[in-house]
PDB file of C-alpha atoms and ligand atoms in Angstrom:
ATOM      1  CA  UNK A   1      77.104  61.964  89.768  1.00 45.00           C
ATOM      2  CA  UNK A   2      76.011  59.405  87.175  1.00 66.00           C
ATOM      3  CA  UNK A   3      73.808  56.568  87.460  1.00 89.00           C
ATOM      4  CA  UNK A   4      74.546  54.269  90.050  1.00 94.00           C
ATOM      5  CA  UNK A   5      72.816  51.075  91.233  1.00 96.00           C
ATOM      6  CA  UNK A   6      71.250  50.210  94.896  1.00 96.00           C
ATOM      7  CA  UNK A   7      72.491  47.649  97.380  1.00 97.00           C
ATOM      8  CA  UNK A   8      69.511  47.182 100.107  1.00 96.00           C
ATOM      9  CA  UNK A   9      71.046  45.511 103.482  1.00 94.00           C
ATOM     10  CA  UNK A  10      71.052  46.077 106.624  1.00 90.00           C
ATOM     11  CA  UNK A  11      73.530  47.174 109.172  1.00 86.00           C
ATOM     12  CA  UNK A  12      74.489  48.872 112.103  1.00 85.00           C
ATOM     13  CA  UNK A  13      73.751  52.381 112.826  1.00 86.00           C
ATOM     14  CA  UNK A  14      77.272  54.151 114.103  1.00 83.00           C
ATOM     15  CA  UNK A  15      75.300  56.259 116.265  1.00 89.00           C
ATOM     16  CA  UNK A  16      72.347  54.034 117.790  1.00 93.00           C
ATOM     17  CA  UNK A  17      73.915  51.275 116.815  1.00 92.00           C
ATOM     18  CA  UNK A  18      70.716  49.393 116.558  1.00 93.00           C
ATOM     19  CA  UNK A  19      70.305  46.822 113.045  1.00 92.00           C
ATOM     20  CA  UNK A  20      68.492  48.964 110.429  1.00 91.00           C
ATOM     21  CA  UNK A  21      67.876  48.789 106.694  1.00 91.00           C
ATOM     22  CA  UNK A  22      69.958  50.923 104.933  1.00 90.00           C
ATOM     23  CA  UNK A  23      70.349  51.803 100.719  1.00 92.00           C
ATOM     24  CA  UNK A  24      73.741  51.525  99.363  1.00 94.00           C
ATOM     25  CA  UNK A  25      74.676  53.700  96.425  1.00 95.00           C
ATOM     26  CA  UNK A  26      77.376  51.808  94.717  1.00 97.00           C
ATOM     27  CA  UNK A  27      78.990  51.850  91.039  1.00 96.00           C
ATOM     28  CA  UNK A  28      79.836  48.024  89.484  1.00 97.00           C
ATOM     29  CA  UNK A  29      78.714  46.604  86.364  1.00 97.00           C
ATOM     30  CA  UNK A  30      75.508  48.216  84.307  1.00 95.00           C
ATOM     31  CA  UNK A  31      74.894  51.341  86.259  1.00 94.00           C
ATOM     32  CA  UNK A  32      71.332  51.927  86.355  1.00 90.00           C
ATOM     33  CA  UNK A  33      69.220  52.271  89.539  1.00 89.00           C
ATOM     34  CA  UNK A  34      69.353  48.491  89.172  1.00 94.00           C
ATOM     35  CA  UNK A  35      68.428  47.001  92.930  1.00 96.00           C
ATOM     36  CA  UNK A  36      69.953  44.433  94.574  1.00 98.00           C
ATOM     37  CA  UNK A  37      70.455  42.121  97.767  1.00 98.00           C
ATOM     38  CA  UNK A  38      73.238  40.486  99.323  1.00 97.00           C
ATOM     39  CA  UNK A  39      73.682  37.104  97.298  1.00 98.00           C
ATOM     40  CA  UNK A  40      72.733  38.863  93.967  1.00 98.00           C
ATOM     41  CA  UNK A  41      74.866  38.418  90.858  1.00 98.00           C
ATOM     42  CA  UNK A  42      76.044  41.814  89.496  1.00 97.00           C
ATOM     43  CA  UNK A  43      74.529  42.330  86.287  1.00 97.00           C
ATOM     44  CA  UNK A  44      77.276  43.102  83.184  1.00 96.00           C
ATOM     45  CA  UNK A  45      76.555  44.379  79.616  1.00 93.00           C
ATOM     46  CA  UNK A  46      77.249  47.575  77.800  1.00 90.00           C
ATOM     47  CA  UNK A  47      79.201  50.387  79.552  1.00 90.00           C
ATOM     48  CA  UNK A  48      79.332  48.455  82.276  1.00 95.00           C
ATOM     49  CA  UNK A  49      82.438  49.337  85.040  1.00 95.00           C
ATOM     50  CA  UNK A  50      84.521  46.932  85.746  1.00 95.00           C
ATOM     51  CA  UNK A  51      84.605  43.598  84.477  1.00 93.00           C
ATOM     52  CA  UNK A  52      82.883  40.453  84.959  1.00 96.00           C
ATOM     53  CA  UNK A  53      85.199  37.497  86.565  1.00 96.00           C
ATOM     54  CA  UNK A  54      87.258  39.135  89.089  1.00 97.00           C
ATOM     55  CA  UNK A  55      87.641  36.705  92.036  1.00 98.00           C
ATOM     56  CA  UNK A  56      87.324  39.853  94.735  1.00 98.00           C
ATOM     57  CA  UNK A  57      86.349  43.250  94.442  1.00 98.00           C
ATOM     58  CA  UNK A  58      85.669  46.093  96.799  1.00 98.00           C
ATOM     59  CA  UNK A  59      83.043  48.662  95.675  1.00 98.00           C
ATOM     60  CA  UNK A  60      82.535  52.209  97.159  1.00 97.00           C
ATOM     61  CA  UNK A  61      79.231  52.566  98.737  1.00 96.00           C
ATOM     62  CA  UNK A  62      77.687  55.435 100.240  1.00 93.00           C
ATOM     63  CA  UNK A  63      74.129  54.825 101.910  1.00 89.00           C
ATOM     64  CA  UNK A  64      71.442  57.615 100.233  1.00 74.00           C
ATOM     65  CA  UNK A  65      69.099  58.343 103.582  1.00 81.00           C
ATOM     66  CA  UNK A  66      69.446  58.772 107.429  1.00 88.00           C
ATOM     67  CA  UNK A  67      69.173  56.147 110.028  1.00 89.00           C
ATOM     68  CA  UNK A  68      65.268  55.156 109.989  1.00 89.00           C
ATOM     69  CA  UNK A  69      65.538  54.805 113.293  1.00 90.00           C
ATOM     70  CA  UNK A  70      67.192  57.770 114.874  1.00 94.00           C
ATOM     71  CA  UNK A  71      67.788  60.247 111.856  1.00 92.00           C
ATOM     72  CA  UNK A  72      71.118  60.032 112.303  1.00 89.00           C
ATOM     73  CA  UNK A  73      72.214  61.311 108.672  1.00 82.00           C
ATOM     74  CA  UNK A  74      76.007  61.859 108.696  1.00 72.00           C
ATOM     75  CA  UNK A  75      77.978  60.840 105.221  1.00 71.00           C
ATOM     76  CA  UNK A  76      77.734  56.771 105.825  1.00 84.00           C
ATOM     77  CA  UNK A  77      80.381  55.109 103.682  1.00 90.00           C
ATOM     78  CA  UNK A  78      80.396  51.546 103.130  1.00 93.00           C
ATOM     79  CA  UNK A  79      82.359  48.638 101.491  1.00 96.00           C
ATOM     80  CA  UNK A  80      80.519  46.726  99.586  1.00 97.00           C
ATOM     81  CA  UNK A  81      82.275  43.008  98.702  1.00 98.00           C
ATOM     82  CA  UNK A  82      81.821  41.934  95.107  1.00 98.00           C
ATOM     83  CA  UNK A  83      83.387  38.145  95.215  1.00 98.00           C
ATOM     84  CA  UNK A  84      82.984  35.930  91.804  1.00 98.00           C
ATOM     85  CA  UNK A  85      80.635  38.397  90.464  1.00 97.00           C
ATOM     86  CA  UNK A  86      78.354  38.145  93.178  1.00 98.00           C
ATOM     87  CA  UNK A  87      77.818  40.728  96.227  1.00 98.00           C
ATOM     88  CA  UNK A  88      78.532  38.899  99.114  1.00 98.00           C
ATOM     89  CA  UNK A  89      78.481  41.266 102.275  1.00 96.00           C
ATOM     90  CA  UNK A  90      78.770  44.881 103.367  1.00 94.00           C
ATOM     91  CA  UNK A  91      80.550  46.158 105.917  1.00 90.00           C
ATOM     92  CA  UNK A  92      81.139  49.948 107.239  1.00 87.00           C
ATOM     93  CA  UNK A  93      84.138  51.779 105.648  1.00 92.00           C
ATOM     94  CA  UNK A  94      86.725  51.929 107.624  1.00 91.00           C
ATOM     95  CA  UNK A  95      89.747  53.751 105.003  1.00 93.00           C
ATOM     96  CA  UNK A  96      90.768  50.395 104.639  1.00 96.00           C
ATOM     97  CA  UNK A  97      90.492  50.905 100.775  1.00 96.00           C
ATOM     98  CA  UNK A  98      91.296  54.367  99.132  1.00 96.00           C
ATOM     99  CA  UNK A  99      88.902  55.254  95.921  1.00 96.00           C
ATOM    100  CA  UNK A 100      90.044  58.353  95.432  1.00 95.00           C
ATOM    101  CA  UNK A 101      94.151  57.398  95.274  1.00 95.00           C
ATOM    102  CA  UNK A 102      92.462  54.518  92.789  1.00 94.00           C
ATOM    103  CA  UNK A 103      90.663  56.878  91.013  1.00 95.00           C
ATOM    104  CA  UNK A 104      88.260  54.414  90.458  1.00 94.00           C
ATOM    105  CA  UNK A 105      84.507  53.560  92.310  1.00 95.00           C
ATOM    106  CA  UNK A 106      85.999  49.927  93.115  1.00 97.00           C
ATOM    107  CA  UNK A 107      89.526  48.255  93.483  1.00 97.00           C
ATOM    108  CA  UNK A 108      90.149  45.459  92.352  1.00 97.00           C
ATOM    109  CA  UNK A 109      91.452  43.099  94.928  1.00 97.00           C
ATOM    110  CA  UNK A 110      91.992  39.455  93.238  1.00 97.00           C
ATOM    111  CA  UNK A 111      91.779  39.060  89.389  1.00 96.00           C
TER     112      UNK A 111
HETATM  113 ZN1   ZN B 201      70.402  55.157 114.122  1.00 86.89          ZN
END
């Protein structure tokens, strides 16, 4: 694992389903345990992944703790939506998009 940046949000927990804050691990842009919100712009610059522009891209995201609330700590996967360079929502992975076939931390949906 490299560096990797920090989407806070909130969501759903799958198993008590109740609203709860949750860290996203994700890789776009400059990597570097930069933080960020929903309505954020991703930040671009040297070795950054991906490029800045794209009209929609999907981002792997993997929250980095249990459920706060119940300590439910299974693998929680996430897609995180990247639209005009800015992250727009997050919504629980649902194999929808494959990283691993793309080989890639993100897909690239619309250029
Ligand atoms: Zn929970």
């Amino acid at each position: 694992m490299g560096a990797f940046n920090v989407l806070r949000a909130t969501c759903p927990c799958p198993s008590c389903t109740r609203v709860v804050p949750v860290a996203i691990q994700f890789k776009l842009g400059v990597t570097y345990q930069h933080e960020y919100a929903i309505g954020d712009a991703v930040r671009w610059g040297r070795n950054a992944l991906g490029h800045a522009g794209a009209i929609h891209v999907v981002v792997d995201g993997v929250a980095d703790g249990p459920c706060p609330d119940c300590g439910y700590a299974c693998d929680r996967d996430f897609y995180v939506h990247v639209e005009q360079d800015r992250i727009t929502r997050v919504e629980a992975a649902d194999g929808r998009w494959d990283f691993v076939a793309a080989r890639a931390t993100f897909i690239v949906v619309r250029e």
